[in-house]
mmCIF file with all atom_site columns, C-alpha atoms in Angstrom:
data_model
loop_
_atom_site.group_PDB
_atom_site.id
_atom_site.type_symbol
_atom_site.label_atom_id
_atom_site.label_alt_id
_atom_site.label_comp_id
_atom_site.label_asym_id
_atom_site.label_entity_id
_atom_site.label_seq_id
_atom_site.pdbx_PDB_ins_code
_atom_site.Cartn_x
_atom_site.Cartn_y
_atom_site.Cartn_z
_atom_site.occupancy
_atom_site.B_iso_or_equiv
_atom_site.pdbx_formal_charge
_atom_site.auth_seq_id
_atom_site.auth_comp_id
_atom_site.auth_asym_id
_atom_site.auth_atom_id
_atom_site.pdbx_PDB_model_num
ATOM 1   C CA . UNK A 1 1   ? 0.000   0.000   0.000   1.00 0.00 ? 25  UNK A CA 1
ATOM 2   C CA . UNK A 1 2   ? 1.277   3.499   -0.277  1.00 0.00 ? 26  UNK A CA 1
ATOM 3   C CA . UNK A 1 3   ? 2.609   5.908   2.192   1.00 0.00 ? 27  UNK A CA 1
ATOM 4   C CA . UNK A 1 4   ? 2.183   8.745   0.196   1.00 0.00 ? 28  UNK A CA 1
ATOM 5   C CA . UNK A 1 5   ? -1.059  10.277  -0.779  1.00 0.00 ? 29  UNK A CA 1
ATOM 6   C CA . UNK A 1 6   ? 0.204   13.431  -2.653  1.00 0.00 ? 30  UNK A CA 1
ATOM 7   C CA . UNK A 1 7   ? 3.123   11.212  -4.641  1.00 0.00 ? 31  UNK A CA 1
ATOM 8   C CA . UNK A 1 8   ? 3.971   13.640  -7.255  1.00 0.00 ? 32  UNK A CA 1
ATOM 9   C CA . UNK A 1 9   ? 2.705   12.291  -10.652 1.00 0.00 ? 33  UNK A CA 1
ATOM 10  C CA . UNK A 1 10  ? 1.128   9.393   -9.301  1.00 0.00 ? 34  UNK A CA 1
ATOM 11  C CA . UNK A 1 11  ? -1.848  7.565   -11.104 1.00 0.00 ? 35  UNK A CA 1
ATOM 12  C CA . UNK A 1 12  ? -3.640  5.312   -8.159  1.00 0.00 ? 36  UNK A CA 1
ATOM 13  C CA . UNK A 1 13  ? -5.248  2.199   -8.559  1.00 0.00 ? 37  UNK A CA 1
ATOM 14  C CA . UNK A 1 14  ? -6.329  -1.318  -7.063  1.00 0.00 ? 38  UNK A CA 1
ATOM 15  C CA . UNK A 1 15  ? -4.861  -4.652  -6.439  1.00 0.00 ? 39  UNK A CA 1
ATOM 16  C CA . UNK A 1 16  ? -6.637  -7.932  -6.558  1.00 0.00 ? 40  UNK A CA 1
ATOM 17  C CA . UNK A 1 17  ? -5.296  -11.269 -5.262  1.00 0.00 ? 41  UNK A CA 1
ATOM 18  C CA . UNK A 1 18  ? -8.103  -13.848 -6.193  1.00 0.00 ? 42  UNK A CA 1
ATOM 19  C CA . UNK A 1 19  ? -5.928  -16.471 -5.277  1.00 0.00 ? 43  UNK A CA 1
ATOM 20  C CA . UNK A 1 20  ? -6.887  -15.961 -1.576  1.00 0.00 ? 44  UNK A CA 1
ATOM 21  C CA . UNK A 1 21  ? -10.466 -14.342 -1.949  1.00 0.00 ? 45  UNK A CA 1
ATOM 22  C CA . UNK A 1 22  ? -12.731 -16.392 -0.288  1.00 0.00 ? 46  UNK A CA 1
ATOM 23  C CA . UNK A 1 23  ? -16.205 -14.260 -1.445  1.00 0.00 ? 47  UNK A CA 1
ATOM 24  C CA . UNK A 1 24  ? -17.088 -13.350 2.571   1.00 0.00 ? 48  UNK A CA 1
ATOM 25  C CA . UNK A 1 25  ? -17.947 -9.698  0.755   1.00 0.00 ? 49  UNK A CA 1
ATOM 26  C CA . UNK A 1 26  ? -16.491 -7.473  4.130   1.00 0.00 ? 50  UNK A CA 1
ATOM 27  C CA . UNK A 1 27  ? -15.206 -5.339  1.429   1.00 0.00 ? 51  UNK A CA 1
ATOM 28  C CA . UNK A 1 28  ? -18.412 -4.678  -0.308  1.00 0.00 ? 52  UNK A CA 1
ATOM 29  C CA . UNK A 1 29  ? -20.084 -4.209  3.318   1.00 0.00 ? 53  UNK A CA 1
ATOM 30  C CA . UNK A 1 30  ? -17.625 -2.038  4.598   1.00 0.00 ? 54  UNK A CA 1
ATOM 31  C CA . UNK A 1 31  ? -17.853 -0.154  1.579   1.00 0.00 ? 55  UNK A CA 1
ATOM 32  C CA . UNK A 1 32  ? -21.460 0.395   1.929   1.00 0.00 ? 56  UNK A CA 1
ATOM 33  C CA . UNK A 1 33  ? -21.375 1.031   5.209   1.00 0.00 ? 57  UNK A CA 1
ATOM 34  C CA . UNK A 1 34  ? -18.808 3.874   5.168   1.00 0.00 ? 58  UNK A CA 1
ATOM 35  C CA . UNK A 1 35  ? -20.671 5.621   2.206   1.00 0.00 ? 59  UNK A CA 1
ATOM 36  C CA . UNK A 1 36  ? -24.315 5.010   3.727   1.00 0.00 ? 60  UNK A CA 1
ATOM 37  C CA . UNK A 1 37  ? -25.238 3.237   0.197   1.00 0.00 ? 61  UNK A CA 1
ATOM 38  C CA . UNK A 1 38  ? -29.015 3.045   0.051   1.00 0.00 ? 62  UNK A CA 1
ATOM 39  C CA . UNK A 1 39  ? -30.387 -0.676  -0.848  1.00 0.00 ? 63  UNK A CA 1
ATOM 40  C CA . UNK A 1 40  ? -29.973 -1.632  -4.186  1.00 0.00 ? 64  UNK A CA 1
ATOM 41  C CA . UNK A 1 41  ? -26.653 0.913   -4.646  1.00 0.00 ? 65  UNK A CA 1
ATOM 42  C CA . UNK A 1 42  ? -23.396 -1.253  -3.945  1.00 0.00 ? 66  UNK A CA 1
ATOM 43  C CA . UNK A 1 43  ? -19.864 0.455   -5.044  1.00 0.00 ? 67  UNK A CA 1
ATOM 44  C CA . UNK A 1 44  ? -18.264 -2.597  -4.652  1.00 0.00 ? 68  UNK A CA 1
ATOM 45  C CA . UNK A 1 45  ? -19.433 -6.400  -5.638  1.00 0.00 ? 69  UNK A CA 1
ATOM 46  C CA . UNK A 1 46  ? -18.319 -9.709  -5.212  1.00 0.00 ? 70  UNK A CA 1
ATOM 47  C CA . UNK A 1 47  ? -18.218 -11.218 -8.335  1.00 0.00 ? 71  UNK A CA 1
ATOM 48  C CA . UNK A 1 48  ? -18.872 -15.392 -8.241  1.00 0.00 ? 72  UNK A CA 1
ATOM 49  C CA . UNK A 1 49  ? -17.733 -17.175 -11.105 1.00 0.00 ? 73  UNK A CA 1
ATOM 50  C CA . UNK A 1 50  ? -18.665 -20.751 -11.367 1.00 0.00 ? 74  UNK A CA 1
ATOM 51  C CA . UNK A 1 51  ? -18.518 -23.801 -14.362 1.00 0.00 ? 75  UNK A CA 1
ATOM 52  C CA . UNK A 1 52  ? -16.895 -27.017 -15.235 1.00 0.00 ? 76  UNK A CA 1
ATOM 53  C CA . UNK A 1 53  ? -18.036 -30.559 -15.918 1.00 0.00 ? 77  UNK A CA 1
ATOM 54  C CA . UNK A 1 54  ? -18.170 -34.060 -14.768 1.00 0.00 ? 78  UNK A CA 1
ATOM 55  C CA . UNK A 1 55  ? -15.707 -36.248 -16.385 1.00 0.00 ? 79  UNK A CA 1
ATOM 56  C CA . UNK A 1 56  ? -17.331 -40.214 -16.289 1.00 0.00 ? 80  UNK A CA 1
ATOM 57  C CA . UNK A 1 57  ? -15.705 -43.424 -17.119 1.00 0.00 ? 81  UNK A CA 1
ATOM 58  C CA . UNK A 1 58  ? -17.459 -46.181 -17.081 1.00 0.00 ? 82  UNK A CA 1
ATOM 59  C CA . UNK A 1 59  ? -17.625 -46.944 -13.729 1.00 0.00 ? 83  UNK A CA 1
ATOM 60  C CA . UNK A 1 60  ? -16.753 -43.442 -11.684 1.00 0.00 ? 84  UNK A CA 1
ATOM 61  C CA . UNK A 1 61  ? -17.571 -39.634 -12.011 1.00 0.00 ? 85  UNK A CA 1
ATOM 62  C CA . UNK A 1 62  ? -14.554 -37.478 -11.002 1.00 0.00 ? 86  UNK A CA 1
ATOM 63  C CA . UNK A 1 63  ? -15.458 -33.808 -11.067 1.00 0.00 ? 87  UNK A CA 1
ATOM 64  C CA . UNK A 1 64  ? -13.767 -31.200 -12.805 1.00 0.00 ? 88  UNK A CA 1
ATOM 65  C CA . UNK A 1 65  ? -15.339 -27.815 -12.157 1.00 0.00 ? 89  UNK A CA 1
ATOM 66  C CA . UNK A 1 66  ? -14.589 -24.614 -10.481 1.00 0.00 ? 90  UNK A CA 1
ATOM 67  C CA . UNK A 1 67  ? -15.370 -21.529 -8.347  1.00 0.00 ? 91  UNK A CA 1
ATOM 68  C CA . UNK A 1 68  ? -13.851 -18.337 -7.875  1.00 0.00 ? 92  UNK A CA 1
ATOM 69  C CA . UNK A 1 69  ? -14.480 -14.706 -6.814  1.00 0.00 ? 93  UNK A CA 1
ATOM 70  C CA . UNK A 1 70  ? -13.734 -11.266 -8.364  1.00 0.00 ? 94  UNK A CA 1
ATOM 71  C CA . UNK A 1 71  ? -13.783 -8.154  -6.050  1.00 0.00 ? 95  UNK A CA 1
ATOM 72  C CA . UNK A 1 72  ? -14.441 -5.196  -8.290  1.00 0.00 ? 96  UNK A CA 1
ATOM 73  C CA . UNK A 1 73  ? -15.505 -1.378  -8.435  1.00 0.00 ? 97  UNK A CA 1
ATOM 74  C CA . UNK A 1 74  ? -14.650 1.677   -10.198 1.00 0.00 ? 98  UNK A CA 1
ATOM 75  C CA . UNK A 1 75  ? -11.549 0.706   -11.658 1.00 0.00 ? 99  UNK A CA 1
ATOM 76  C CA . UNK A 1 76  ? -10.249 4.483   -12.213 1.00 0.00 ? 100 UNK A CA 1
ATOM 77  C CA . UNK A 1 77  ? -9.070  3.749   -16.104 1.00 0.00 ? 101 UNK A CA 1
ATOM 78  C CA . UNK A 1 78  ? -6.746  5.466   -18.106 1.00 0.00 ? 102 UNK A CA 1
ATOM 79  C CA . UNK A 1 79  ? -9.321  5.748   -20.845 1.00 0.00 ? 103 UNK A CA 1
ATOM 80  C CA . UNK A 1 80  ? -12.500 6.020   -18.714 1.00 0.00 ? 104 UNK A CA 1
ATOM 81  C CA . UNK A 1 81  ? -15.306 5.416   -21.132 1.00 0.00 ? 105 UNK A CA 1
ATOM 82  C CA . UNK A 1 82  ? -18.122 7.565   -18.450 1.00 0.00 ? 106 UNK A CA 1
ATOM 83  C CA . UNK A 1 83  ? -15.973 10.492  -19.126 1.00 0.00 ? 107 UNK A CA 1
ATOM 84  C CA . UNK A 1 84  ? -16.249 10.742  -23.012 1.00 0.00 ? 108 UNK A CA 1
ATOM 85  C CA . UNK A 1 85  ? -20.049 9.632   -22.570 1.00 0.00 ? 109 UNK A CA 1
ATOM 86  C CA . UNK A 1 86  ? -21.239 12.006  -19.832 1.00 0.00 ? 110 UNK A CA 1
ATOM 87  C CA . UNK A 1 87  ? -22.653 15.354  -21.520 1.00 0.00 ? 111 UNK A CA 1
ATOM 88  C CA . UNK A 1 88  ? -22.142 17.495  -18.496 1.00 0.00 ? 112 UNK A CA 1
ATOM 89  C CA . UNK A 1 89  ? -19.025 16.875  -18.004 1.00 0.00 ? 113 UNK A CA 1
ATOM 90  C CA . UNK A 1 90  ? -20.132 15.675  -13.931 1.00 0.00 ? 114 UNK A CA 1
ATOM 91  C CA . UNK A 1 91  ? -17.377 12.507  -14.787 1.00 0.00 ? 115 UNK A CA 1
ATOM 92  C CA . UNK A 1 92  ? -14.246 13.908  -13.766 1.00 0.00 ? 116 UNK A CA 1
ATOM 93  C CA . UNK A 1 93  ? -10.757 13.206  -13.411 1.00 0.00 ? 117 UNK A CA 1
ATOM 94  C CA . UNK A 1 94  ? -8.624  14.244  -10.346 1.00 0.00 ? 118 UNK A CA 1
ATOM 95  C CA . UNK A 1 95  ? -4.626  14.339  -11.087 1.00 0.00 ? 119 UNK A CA 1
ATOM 96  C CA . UNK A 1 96  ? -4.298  11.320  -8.985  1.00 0.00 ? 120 UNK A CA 1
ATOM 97  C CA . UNK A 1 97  ? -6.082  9.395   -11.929 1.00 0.00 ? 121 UNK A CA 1
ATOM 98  C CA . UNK A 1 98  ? -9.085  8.474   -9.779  1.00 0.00 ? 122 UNK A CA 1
ATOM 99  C CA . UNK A 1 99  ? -12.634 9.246   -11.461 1.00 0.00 ? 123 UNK A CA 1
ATOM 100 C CA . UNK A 1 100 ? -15.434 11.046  -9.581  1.00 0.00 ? 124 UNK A CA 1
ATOM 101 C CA . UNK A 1 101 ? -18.708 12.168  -9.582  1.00 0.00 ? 125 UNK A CA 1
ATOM 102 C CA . UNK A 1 102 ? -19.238 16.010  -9.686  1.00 0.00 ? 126 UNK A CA 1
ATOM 103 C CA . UNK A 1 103 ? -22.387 16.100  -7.858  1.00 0.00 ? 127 UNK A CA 1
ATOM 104 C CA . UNK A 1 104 ? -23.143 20.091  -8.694  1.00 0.00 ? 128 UNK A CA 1
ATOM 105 C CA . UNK A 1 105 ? -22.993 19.032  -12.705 1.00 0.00 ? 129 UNK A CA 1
ATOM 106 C CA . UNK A 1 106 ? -24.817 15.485  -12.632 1.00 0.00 ? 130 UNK A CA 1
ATOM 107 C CA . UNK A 1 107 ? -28.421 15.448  -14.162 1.00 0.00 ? 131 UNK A CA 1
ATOM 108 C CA . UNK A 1 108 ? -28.341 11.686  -13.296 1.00 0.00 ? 132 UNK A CA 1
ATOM 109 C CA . UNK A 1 109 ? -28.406 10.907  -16.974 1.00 0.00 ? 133 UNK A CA 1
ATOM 110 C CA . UNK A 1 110 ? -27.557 7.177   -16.698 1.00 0.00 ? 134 UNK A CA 1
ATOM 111 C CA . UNK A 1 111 ? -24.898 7.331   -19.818 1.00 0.00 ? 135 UNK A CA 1
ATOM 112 C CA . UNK A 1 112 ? -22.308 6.668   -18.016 1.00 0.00 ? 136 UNK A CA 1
ATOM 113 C CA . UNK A 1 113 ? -23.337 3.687   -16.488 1.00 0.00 ? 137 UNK A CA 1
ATOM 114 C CA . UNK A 1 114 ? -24.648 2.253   -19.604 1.00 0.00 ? 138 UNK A CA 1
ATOM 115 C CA . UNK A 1 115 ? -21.564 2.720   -20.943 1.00 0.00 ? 139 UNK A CA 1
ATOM 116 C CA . UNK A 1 116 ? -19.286 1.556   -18.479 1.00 0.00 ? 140 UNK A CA 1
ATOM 117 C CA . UNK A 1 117 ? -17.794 -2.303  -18.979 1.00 0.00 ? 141 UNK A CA 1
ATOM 118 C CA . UNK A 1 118 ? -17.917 -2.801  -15.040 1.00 0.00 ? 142 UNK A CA 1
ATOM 119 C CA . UNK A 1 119 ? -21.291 -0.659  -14.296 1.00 0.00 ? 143 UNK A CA 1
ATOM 120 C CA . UNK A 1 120 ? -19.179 0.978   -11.809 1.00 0.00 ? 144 UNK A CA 1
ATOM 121 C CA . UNK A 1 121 ? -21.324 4.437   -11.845 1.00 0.00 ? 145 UNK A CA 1
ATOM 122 C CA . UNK A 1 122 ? -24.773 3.901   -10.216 1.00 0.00 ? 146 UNK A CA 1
ATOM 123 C CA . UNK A 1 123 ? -27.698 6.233   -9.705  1.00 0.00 ? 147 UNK A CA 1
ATOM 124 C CA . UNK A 1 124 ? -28.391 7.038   -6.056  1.00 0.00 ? 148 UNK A CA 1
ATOM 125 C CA . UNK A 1 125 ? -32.144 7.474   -5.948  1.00 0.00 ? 149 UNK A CA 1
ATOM 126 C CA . UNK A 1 126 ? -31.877 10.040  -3.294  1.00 0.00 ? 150 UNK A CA 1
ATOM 127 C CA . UNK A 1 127 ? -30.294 12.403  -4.733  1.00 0.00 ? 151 UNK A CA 1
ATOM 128 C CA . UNK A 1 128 ? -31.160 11.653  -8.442  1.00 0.00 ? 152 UNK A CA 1
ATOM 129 C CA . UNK A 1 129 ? -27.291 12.037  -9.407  1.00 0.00 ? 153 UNK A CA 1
ATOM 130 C CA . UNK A 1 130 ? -24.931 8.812   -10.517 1.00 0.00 ? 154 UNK A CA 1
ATOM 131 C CA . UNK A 1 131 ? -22.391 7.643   -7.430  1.00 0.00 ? 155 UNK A CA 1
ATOM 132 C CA . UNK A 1 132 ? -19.925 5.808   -7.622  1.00 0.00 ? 156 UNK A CA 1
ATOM 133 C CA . UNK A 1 133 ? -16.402 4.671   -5.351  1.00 0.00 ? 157 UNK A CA 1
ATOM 134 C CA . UNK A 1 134 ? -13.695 7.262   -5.584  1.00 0.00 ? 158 UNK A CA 1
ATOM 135 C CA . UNK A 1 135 ? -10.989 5.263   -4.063  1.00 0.00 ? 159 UNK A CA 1
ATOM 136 C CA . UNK A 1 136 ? -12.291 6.503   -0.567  1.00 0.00 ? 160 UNK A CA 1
ATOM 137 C CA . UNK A 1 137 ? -10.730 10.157  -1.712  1.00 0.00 ? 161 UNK A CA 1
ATOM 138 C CA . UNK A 1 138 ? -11.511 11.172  1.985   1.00 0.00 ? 162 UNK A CA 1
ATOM 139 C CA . UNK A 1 139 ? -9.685  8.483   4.105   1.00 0.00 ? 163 UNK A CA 1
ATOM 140 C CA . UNK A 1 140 ? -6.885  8.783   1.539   1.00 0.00 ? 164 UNK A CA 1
ATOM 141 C CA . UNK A 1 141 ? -6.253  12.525  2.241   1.00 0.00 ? 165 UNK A CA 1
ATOM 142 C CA . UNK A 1 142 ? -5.974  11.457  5.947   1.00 0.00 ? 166 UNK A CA 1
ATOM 143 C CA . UNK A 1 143 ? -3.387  8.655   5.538   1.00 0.00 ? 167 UNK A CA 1
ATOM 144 C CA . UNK A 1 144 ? -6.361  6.148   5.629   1.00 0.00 ? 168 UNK A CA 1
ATOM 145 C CA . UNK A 1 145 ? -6.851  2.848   4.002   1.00 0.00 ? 169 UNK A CA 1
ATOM 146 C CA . UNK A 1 146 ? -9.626  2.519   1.329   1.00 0.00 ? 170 UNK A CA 1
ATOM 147 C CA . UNK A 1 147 ? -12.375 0.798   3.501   1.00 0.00 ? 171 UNK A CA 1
ATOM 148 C CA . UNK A 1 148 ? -12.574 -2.393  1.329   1.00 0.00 ? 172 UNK A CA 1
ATOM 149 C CA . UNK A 1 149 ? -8.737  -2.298  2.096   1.00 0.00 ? 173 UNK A CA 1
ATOM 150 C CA . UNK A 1 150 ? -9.296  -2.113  5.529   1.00 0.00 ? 174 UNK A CA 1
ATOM 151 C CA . UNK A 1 151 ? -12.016 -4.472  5.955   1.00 0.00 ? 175 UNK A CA 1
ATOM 152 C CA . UNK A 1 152 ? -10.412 -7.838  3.785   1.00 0.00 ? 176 UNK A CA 1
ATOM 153 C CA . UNK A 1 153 ? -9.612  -10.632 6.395   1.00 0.00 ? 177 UNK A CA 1
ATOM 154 C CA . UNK A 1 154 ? -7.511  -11.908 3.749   1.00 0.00 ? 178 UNK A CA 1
ATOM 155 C CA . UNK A 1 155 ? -5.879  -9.153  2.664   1.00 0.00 ? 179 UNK A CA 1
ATOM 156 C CA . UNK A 1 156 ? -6.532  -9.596  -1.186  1.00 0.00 ? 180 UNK A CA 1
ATOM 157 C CA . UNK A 1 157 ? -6.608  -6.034  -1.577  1.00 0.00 ? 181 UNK A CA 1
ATOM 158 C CA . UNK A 1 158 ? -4.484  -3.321  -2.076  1.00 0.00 ? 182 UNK A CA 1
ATOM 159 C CA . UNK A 1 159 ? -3.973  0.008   -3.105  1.00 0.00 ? 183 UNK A CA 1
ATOM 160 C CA . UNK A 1 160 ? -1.738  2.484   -4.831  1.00 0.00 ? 184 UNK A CA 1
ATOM 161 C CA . UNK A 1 161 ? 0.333   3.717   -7.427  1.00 0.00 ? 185 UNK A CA 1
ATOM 162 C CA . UNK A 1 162 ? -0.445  1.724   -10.322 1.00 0.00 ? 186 UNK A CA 1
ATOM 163 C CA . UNK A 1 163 ? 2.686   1.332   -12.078 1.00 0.00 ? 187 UNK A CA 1
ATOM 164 C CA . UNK A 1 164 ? 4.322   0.214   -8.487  1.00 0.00 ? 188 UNK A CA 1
ATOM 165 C CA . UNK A 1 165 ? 1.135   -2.498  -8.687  1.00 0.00 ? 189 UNK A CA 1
ATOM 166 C CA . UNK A 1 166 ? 1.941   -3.625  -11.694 1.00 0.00 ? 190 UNK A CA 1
ATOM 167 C CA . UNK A 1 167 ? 6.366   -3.501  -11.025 1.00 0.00 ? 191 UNK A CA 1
ATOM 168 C CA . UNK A 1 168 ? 5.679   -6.037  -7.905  1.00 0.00 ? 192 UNK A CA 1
ATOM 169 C CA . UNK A 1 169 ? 2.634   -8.081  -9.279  1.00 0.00 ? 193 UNK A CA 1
ATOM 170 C CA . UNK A 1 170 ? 2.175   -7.602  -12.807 1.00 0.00 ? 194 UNK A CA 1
ATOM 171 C CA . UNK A 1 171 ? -0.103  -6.201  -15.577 1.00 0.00 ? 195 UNK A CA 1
ATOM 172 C CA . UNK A 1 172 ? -2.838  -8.978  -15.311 1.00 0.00 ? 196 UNK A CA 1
ATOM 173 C CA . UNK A 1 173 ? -6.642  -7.603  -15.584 1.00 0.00 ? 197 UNK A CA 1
ATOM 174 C CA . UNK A 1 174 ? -8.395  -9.699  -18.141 1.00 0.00 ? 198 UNK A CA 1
ATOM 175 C CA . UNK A 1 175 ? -9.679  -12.408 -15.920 1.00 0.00 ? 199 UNK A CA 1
ATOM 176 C CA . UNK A 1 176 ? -13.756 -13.782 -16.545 1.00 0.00 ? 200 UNK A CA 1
ATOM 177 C CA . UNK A 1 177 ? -15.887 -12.197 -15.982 1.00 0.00 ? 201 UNK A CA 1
ATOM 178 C CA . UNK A 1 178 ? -14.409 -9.108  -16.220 1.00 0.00 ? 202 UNK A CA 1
ATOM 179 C CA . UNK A 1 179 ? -13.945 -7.829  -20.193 1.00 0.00 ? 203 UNK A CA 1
ATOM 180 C CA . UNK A 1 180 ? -11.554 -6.896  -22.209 1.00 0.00 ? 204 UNK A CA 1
ATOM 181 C CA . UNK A 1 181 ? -8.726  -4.646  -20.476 1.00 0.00 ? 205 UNK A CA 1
ATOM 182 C CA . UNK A 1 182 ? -7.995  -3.023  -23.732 1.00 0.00 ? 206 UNK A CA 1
ATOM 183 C CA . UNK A 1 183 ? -11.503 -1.343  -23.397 1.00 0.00 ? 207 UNK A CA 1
ATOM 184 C CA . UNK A 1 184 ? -10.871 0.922   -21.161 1.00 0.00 ? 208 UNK A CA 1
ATOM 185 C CA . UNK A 1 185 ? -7.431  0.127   -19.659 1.00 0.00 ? 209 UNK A CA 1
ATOM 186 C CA . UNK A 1 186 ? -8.316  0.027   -16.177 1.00 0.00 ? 210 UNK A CA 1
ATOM 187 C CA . UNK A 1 187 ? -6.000  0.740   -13.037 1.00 0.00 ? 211 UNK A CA 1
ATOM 188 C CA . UNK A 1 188 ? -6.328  -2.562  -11.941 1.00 0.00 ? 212 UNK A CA 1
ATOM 189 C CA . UNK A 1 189 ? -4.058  -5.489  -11.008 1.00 0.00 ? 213 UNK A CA 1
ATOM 190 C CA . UNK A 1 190 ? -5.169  -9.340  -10.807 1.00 0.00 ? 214 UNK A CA 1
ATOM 191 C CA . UNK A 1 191 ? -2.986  -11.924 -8.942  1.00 0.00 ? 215 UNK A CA 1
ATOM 192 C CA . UNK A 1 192 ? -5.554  -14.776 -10.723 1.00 0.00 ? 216 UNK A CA 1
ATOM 193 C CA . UNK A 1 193 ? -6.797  -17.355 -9.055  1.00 0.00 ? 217 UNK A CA 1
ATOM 194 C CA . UNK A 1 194 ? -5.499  -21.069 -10.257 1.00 0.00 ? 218 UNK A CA 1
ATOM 195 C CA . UNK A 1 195 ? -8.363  -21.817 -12.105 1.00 0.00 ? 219 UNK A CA 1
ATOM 196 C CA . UNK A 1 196 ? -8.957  -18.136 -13.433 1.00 0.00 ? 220 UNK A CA 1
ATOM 197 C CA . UNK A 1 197 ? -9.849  -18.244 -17.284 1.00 0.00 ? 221 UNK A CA 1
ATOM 198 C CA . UNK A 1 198 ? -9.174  -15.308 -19.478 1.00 0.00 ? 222 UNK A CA 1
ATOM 199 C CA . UNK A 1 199 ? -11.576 -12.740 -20.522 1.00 0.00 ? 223 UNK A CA 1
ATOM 200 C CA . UNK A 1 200 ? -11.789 -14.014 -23.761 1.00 0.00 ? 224 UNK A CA 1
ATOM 201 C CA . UNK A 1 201 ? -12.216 -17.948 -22.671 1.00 0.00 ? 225 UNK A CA 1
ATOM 202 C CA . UNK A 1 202 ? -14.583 -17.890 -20.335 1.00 0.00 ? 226 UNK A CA 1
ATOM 203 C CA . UNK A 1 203 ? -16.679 -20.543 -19.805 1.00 0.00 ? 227 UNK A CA 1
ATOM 204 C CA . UNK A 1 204 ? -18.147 -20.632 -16.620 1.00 0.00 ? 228 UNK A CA 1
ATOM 205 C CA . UNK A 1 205 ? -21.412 -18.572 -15.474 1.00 0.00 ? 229 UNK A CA 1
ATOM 206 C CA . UNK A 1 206 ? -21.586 -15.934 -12.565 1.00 0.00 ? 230 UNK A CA 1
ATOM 207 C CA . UNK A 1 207 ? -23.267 -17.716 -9.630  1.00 0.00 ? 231 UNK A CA 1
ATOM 208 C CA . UNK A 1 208 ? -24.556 -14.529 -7.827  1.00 0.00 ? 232 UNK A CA 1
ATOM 209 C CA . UNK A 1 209 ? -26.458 -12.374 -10.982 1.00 0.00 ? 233 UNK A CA 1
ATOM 210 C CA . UNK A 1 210 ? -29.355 -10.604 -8.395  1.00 0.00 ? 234 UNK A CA 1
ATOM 211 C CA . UNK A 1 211 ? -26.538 -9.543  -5.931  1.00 0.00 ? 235 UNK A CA 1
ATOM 212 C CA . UNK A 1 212 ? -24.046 -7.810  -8.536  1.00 0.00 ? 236 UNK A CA 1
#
């Protein structure tokens, strides 16, 4: 994680490891908590992603399927598609690289979401404008952990400087379900899980549809 909020020239962004996510979702509770989401608004989701077959001979079935989870929100990209989309110009940029909402310029539109690969931006019914996470801008400013940081048991995620992410763990972010990286080249870094299939190979199913 990074020590230093105001790194000159910095771009921020998250870290993944699936390999020890277990889906318990404290992430996507504490993130909800700490931004009093209203029901049906949820910043971050727990992705489930399930398949596989049954191999038989003729006398024995030996299983051969699979289950893993994907933690994912906003994913601050370098070529954030809500940006060019929004008409108000509400989708902004802060030089840290992390996307927000400006509240006093959202007519609560919806493009944004529509157009977004993750459906990261969400429409918050109270106030009629889109929401979405901002990397917990506020705890960050105070030395503070993102809450989903905070709140893993596991610690499968991390924050900060992406091209530090990527130097120590790599340049994955193509994993199913999740699309194609090259969409919108998002500030995200996957440690995949050993039976993670590509983007483009999927064949499994998410498990967990009503709940993302």
């Amino acid at each position: 994680m990074s020590d230093s909020f105001t790194e000159a020239g910095a771009d921020y962004g998250f870290y993944f490891n699936q390999a020890v996510c277990n889906g318990c979702k404290a992430c996507q509770i504490a993130c909800k908590d700490k931004h009093d989401l209203p029901v049906g608004v949820t910043w971050r989701r727990v992705v489930e992603y399930t398949g596989g077959t049954w191999q038989t001979t003729e006398d024995t079935y030996t299983p051969n399927v699979f289950t893993y989870y994907t933690s994912v929100s906003c994913n601050h990209c370098e070529n954030p598609v809500c940006m060019e989309v929004c008409p108000t110009t509400a989708m902004s940029k802060r030089e840290d690289g992390t996307v927000y909402v400006d509240q006093s310029k959202c007519v609560g539109c919806r493009y944004c979401q529509w157009a977004c690969p993750y459906g990261a931006p969400q429409l918050d019914p109270r106030s009629g404008h889109m929401s979405k996470c901002d990397l917990c801008y506020d705890y960050r400013s105070t030395g503070q952990d993102p809450a989903c940081v905070s709140a893993c048991p596991s610690r499968a995620l991390d924050w900060g400087p992406i091209e530090e992410l990527r130097a120590k763990h790599g340049d994955q972010a193509g994993i199913a379900p999740l699309p194609d990286p090259s969409i919108t080249r998002p500030h995200l870094v996957i440690h995949p899980h050993r039976d993670a299939q590509s983007w483009d190979e999927g064949t499994g199913s998410i498990a967990n549809p009503r709940e993302i």
